mmCIF file of C-alpha atoms and ligand atoms in Angstrom:
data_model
loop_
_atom_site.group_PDB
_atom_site.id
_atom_site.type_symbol
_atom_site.label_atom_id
_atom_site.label_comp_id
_atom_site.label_asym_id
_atom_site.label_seq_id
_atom_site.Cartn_x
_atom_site.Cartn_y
_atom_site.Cartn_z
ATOM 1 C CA UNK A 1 78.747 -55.807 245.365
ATOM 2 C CA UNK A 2 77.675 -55.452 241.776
ATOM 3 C CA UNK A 3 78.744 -53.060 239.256
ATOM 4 C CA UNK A 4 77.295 -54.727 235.943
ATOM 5 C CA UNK A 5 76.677 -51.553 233.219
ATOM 6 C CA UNK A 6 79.565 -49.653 234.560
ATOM 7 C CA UNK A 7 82.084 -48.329 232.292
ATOM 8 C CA UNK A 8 85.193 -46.947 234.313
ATOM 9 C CA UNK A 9 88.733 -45.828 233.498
ATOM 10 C CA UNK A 10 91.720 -46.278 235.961
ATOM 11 C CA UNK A 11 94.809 -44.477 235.136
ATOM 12 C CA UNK A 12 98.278 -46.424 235.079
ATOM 13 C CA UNK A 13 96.262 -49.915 235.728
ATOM 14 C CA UNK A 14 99.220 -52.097 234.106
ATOM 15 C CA UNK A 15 100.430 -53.119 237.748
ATOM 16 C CA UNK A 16 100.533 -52.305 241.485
ATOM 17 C CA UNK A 17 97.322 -50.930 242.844
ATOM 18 C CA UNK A 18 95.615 -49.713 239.532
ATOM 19 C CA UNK A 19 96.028 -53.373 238.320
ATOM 20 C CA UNK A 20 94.392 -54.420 241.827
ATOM 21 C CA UNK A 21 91.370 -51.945 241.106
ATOM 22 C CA UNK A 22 90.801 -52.613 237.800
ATOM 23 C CA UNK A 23 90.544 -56.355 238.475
ATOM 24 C CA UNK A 24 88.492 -55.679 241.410
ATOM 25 C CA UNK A 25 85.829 -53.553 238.972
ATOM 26 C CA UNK A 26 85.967 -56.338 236.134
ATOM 27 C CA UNK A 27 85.371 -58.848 238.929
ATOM 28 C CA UNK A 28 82.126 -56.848 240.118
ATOM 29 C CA UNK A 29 80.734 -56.912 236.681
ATOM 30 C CA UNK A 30 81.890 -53.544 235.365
ATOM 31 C CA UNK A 31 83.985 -52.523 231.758
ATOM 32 C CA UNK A 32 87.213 -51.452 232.327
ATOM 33 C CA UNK A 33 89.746 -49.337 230.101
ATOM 34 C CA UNK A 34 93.368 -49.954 231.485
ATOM 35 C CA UNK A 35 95.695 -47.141 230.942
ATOM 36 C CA UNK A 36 99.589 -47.344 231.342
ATOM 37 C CA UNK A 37 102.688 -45.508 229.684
ATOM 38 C CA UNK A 38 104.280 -48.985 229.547
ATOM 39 C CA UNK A 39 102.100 -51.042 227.121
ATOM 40 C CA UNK A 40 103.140 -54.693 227.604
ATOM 41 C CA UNK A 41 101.771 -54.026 231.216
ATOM 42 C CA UNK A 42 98.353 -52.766 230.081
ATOM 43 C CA UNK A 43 97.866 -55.250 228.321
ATOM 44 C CA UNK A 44 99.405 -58.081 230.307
ATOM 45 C CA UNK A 45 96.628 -56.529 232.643
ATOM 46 C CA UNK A 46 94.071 -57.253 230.096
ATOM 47 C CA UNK A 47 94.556 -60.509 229.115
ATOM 48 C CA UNK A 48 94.191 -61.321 233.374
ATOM 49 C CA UNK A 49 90.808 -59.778 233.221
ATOM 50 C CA UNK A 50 89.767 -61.520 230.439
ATOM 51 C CA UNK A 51 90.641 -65.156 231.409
ATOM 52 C CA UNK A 52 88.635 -64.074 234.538
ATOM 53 C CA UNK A 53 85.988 -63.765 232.945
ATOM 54 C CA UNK A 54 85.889 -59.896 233.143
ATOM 55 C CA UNK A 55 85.718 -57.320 230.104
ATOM 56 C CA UNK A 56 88.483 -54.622 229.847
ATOM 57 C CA UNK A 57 90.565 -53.120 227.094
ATOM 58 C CA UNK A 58 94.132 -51.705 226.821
ATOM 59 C CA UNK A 59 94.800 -47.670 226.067
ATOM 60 C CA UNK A 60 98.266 -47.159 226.517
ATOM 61 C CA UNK A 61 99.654 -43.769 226.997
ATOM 62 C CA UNK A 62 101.537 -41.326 229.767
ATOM 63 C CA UNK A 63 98.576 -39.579 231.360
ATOM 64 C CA UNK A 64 99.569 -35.771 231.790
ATOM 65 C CA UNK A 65 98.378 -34.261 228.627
ATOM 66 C CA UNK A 66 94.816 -33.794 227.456
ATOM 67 C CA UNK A 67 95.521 -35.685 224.326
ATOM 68 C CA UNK A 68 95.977 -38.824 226.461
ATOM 69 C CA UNK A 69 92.963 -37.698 228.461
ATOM 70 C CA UNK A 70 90.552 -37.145 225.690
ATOM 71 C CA UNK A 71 91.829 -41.065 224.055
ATOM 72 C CA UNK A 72 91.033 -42.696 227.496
ATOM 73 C CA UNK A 73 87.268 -40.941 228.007
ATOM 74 C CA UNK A 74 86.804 -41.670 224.025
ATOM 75 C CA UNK A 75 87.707 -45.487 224.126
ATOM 76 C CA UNK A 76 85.548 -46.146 226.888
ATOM 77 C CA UNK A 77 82.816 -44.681 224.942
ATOM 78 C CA UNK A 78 83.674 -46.031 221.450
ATOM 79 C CA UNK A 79 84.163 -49.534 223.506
ATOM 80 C CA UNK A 80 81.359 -49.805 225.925
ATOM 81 C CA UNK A 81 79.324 -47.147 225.168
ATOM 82 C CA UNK A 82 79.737 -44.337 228.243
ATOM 83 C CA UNK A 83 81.510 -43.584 231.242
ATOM 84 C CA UNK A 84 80.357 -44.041 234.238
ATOM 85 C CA UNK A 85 84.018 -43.822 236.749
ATOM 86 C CA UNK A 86 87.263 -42.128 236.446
ATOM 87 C CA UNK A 87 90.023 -43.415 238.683
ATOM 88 C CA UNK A 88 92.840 -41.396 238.763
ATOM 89 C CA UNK A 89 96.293 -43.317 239.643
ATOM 90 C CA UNK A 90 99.226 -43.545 237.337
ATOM 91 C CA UNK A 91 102.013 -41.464 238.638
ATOM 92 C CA UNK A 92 105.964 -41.598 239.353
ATOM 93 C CA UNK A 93 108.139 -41.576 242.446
ATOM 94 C CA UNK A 94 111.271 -39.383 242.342
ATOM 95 C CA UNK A 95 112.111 -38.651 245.569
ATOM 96 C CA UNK A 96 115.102 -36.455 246.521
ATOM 97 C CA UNK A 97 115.965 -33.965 248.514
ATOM 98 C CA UNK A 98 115.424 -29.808 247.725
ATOM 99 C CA UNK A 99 119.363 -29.326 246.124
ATOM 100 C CA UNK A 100 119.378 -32.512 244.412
ATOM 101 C CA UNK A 101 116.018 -32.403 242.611
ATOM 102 C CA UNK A 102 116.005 -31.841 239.075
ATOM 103 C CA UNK A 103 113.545 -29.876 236.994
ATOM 104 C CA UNK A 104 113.143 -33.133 235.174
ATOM 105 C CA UNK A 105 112.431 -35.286 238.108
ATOM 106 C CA UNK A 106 110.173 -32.278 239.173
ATOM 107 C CA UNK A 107 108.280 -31.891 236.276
ATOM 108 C CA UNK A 108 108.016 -35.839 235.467
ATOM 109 C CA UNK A 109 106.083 -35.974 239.098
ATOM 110 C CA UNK A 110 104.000 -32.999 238.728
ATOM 111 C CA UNK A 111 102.915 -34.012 235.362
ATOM 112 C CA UNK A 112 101.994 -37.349 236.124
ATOM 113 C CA UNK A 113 100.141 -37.000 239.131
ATOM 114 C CA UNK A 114 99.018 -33.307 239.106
ATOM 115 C CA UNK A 115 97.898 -32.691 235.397
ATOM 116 C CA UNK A 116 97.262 -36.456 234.788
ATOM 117 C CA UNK A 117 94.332 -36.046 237.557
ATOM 118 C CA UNK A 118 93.597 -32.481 236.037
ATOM 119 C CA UNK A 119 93.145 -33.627 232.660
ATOM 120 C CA UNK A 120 92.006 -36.874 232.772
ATOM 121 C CA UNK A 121 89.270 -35.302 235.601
ATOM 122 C CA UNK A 122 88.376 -32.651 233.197
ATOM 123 C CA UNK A 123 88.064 -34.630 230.244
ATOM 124 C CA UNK A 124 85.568 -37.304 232.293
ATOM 125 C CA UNK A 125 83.212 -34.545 233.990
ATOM 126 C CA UNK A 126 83.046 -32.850 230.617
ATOM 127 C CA UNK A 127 81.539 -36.716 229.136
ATOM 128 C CA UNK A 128 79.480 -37.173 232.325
ATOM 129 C CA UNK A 129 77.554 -34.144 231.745
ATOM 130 C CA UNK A 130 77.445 -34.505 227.930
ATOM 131 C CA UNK A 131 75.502 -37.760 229.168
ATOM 132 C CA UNK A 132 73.848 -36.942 232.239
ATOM 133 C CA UNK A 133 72.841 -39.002 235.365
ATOM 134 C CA UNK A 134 76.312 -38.056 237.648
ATOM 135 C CA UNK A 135 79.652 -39.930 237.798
ATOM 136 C CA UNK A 136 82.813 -40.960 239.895
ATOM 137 C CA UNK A 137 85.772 -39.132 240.320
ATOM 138 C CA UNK A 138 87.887 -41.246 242.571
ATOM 139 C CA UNK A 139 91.631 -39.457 242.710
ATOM 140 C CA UNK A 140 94.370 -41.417 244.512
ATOM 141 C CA UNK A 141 96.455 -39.225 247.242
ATOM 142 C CA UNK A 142 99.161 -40.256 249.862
ATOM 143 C CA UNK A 143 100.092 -39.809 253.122
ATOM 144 C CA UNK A 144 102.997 -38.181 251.669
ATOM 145 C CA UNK A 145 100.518 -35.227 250.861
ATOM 146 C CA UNK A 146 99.328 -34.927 254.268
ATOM 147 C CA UNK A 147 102.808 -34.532 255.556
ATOM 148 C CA UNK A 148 106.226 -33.256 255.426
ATOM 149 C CA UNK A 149 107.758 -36.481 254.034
ATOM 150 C CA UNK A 150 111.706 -36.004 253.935
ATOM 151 C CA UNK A 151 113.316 -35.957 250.346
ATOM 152 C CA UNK A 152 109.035 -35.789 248.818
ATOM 153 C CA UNK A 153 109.560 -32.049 247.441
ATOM 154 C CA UNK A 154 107.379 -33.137 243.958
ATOM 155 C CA UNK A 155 105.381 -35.781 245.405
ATOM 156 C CA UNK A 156 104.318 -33.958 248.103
ATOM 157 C CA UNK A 157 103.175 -31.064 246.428
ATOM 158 C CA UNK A 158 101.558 -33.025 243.665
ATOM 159 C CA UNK A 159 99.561 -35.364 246.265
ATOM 160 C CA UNK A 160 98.349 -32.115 248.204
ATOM 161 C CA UNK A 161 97.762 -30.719 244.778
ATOM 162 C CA UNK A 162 95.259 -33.510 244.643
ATOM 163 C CA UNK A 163 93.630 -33.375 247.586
ATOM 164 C CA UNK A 164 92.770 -29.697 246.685
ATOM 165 C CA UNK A 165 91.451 -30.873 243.381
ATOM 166 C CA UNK A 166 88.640 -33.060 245.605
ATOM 167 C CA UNK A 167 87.886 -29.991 247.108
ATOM 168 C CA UNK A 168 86.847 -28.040 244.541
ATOM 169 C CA UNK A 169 85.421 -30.952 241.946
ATOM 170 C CA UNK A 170 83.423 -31.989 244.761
ATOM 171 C CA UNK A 171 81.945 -28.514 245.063
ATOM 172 C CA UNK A 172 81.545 -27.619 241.297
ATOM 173 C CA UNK A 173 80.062 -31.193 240.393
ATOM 174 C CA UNK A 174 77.719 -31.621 243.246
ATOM 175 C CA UNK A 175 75.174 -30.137 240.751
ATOM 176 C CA UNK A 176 75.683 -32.647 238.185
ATOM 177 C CA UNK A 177 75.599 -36.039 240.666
ATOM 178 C CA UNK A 178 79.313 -36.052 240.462
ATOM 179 C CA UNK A 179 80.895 -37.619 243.303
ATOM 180 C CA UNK A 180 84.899 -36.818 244.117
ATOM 181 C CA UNK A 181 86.749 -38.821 246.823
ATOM 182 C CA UNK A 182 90.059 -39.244 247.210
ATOM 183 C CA UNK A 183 91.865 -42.849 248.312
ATOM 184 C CA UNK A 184 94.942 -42.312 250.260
ATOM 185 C CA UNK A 185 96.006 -45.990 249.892
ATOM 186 C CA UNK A 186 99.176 -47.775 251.621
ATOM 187 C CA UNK A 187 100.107 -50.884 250.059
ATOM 188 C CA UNK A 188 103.103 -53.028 249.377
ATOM 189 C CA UNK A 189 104.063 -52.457 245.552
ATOM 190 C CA UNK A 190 106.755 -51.504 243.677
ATOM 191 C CA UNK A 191 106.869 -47.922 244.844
ATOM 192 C CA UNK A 192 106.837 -48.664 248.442
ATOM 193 C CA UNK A 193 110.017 -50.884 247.723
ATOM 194 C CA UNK A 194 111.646 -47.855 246.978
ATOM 195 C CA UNK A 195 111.308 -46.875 250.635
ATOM 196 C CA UNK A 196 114.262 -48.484 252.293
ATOM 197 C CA UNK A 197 112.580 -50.092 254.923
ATOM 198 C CA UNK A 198 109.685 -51.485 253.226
ATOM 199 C CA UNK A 199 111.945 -52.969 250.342
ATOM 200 C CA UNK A 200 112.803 -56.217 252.094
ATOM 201 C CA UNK A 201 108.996 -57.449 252.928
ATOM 202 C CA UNK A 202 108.014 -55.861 249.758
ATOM 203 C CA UNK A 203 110.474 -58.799 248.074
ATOM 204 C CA UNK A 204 108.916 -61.264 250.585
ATOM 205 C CA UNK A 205 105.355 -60.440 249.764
ATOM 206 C CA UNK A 206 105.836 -60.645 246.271
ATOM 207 C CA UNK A 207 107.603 -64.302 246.762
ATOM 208 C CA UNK A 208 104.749 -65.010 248.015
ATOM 209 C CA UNK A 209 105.293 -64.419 252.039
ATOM 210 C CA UNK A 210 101.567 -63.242 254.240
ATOM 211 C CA UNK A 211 102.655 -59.359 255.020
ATOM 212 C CA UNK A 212 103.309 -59.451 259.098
ATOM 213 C CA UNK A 213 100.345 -58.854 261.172
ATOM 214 C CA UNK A 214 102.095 -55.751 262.681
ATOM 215 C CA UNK A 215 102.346 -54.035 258.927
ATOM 216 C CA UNK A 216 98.546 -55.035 258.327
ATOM 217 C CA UNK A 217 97.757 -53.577 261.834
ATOM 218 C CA UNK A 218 99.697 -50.079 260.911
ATOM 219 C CA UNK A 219 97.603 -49.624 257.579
ATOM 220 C CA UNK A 220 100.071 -51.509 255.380
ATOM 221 C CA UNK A 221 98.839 -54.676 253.131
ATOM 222 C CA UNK A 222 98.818 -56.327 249.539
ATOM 223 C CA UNK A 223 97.219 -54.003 246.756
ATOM 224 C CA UNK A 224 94.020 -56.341 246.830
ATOM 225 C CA UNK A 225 93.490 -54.802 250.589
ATOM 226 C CA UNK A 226 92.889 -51.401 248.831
ATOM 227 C CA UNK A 227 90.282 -52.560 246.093
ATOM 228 C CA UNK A 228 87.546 -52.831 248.046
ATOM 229 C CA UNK A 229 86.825 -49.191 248.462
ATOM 230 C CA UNK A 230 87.755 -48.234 245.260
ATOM 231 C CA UNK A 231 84.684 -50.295 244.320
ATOM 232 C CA UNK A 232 82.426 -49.487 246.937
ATOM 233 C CA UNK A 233 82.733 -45.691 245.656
ATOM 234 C CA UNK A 234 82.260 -46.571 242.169
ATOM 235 C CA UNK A 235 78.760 -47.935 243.219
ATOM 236 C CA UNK A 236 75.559 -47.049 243.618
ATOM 237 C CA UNK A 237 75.740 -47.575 247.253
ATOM 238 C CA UNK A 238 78.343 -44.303 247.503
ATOM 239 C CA UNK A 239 76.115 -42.335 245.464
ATOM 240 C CA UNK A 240 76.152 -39.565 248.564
ATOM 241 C CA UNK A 241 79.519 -39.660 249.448
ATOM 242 C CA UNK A 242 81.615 -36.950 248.138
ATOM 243 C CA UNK A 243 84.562 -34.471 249.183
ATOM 244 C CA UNK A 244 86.387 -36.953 251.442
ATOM 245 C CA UNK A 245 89.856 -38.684 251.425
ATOM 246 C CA UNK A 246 90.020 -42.083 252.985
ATOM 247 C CA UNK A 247 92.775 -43.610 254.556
ATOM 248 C CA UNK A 248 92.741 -47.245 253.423
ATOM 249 C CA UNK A 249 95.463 -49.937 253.555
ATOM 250 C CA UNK A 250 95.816 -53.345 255.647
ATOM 251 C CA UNK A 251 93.588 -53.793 258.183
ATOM 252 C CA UNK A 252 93.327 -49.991 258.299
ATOM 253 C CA UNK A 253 90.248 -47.713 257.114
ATOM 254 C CA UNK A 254 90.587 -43.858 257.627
ATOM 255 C CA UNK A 255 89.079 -40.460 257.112
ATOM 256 C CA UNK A 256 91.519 -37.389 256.507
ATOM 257 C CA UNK A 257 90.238 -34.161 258.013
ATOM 258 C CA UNK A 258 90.131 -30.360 255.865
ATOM 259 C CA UNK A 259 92.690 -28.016 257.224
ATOM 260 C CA UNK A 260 91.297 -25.706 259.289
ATOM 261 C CA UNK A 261 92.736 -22.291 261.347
ATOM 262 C CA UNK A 262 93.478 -23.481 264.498
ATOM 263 C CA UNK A 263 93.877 -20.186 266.425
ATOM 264 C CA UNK A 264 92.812 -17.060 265.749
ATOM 265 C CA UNK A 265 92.340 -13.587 267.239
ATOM 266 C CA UNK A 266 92.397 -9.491 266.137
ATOM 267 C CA UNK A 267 93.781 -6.457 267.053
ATOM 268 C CA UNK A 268 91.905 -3.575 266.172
ATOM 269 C CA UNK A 269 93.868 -1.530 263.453
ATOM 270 C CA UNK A 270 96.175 -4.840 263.137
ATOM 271 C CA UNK A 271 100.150 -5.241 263.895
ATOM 272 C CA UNK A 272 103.191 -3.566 263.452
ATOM 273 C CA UNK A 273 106.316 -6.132 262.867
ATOM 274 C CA UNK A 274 107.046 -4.953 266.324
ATOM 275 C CA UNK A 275 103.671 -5.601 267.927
ATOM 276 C CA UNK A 276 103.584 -9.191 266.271
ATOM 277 C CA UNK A 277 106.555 -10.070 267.715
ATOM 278 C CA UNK A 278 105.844 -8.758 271.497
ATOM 279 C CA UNK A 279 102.549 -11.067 270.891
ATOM 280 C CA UNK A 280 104.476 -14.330 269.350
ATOM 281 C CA UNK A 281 104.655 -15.861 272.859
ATOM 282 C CA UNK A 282 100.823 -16.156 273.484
ATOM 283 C CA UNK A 283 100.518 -17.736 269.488
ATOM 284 C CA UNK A 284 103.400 -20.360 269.802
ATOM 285 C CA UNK A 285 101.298 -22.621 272.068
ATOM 286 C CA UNK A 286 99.349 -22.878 268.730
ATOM 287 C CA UNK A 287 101.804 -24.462 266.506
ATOM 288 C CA UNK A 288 100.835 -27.508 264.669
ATOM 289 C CA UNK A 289 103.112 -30.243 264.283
ATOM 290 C CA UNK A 290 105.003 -30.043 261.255
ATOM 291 C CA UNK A 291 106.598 -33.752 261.571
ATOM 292 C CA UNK A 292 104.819 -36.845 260.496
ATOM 293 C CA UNK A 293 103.740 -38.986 263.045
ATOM 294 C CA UNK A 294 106.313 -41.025 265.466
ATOM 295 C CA UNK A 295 109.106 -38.481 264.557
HETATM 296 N N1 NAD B 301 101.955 -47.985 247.246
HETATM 297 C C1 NAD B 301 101.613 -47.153 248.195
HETATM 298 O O1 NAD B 301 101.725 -47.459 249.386
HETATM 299 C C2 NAD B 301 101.039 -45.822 247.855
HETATM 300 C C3 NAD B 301 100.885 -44.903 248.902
HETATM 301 C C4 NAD B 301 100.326 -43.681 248.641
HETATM 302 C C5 NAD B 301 99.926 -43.374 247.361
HETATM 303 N N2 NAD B 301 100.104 -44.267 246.355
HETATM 304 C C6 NAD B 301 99.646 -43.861 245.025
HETATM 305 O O2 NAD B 301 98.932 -44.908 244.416
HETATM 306 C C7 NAD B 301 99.116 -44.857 243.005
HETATM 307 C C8 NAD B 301 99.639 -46.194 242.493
HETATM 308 O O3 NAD B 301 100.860 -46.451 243.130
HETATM 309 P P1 NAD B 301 101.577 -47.898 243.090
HETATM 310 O O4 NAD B 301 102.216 -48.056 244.403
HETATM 311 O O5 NAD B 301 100.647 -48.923 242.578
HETATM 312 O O6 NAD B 301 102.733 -47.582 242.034
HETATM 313 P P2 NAD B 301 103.374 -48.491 240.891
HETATM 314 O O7 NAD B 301 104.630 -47.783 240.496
HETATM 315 O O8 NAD B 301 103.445 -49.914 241.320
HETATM 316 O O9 NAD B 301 102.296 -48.374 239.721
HETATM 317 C C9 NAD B 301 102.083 -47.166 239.056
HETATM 318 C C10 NAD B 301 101.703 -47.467 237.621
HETATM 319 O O10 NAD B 301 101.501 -46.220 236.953
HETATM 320 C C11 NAD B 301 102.180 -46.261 235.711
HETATM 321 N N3 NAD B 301 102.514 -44.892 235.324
HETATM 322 C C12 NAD B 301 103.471 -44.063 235.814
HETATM 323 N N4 NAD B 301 103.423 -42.876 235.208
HETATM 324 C C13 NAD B 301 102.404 -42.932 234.308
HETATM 325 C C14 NAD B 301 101.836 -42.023 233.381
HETATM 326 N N5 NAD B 301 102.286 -40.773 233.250
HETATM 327 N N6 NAD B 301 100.795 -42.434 232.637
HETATM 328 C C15 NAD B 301 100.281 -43.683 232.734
HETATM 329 N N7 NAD B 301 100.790 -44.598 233.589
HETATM 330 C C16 NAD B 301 101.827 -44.220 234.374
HETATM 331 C C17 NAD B 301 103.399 -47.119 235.936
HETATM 332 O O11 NAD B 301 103.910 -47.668 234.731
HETATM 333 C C18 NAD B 301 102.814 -48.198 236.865
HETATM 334 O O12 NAD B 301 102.280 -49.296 236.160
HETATM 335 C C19 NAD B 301 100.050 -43.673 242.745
HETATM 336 O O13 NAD B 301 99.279 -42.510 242.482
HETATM 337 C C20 NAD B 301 100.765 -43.521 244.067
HETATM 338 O O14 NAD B 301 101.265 -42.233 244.250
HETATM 339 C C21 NAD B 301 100.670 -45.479 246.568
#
């Protein structure tokens, strides 16, 4: 698949999966900016394009404010000219449980992830309609956002955050040919090494090791698994695809559903706190499961 012309921007691209994507566009052809807050990454990342044979440049900076925003959207236009993607993925992992979070941890999460998709988002549909002909919004979410994850108070939030984000973007932009999708990507990097049991084949992998059949099988592979459909919805090919969050990792492809009511019913005049509670029992077969899967 070609993406020759393309101009796209993918947030915190110095390593782990943005590195993977933003090789994977320079390999199909298209110009990439590379964004991290640590520099020597973004432009270690760089360099690998280039003696690839692909075209990218480095903008350093911690995505969160619009400042940051505004430099990313503006290189790739003073560079190659316009922008064509927006890929959404720096972000930080602080997980800890409700009393030991700090505001600090908290607000170093949300920023990152929550206002680094708002603004960098906002800053790229306000240049694709300057210029006209639609765009890509690709946002990155997780599992994590789907589901109570245990000690994910920040993450959590800012990853459903997210997913809400595709759901409005891909409403308000369908006018302009603006496509929003969300990948919900599993991968071995160094985030999942912070999870206790993935740290040990995370080493492994990174040594050099082929990641176990049974991981592949469950969703869970090398960053390179996950670049694939980051470039398929950057193409012309996806041009119809919008307001969806894939599931992609491994051997594994995905698609997330909306929330939806699962019960409902009336009473005419409504409920006392009384009445409600003589007409729990017939709701509580209703529940949803509130615990990830297997637990
Ligand atoms: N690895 C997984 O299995 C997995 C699962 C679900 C979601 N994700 C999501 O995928 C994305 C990439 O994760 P990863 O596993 O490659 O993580 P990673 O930690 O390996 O890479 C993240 C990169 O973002 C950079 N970064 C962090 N904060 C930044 C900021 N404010 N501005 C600019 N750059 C910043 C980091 O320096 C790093 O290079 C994240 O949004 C993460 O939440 C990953």
């Amino acid at each position: 698949m070609r993406l020759d012309d393309k101009v796209a921007v993918v947030t915190g691209s110095g390593r782990g999966l943005g590195r993977a994507y933003a090789e994977a566009l320079a390999a199909a052809g298209a110009s990439v900016v590379v964004n991290d807050i640590d520099a020597d990454a973004a432009h270690e990342a760089v360099a690998a394009i280039a003696a690839a044979g692909g075209r990218a440049v480095a903008e350093a900076g911690a995505v969160g404010d619009a400042a940051t925003a505004d430099a990313l959207v503006g290189r790739a236009v003073a560079e190659f000219g316009r922008l064509d993607v927006m890929c959404t993925n720096a972000g930080a992992l602080r997980d800890r449980t409700l009393g030991k979070v700090t505001d600090e941890e908290f607000d170093l999460v949300v920023d990152s992830h929550v206002r680094g998709t708002f603004t960098c988002g906002r800053a790229a549909a306000r240049r694709f309609r300057e210029q006209g002909g639609g765009g890509r919004l690709i946002l990155v979410g997780s599992p994590a956002g789907q589901y109570g994850g245990f000690g994910q108070t920040a993450y959590a939030a800012s990853k459903a955050a997210v997913i809400a984000m595709v759901r409005v973007w891909s409403v308000e932009l369908a006018k302009q040919d603006v496509t929003v999708n969300a990948i919900v990507p599993t991968a071995l990097t160094r985030m999942a090494a912070t999870i206790p049991s993935l740290t040990e084949v995370v080493a492994a992998v990174e040594g050099g090791a082929p990641v176990p059949a049974e991981l592949r099988h469950r969703g869970i592979g090398t960053v390179r698994d996950v670049a694939p459909l980051l470039v398929f919805l950057s193409s012309d090919e996806a041009s119809g695809v919008t307001g969806q969050y894939f599931g992609f990792g491994g051997d594994r492809f995905s698609i997330w559903g909306h929330p939806k009511e699962t019960f409902v019913t009336r009473r005419e005049g409504g409920w006392t706190a009384d009445q409600l509670s003589a007409d729990f029992a017939e709701f509580t077969p209703h529940f949803q499961s509130h615990l990830p899967p297997g637990r």
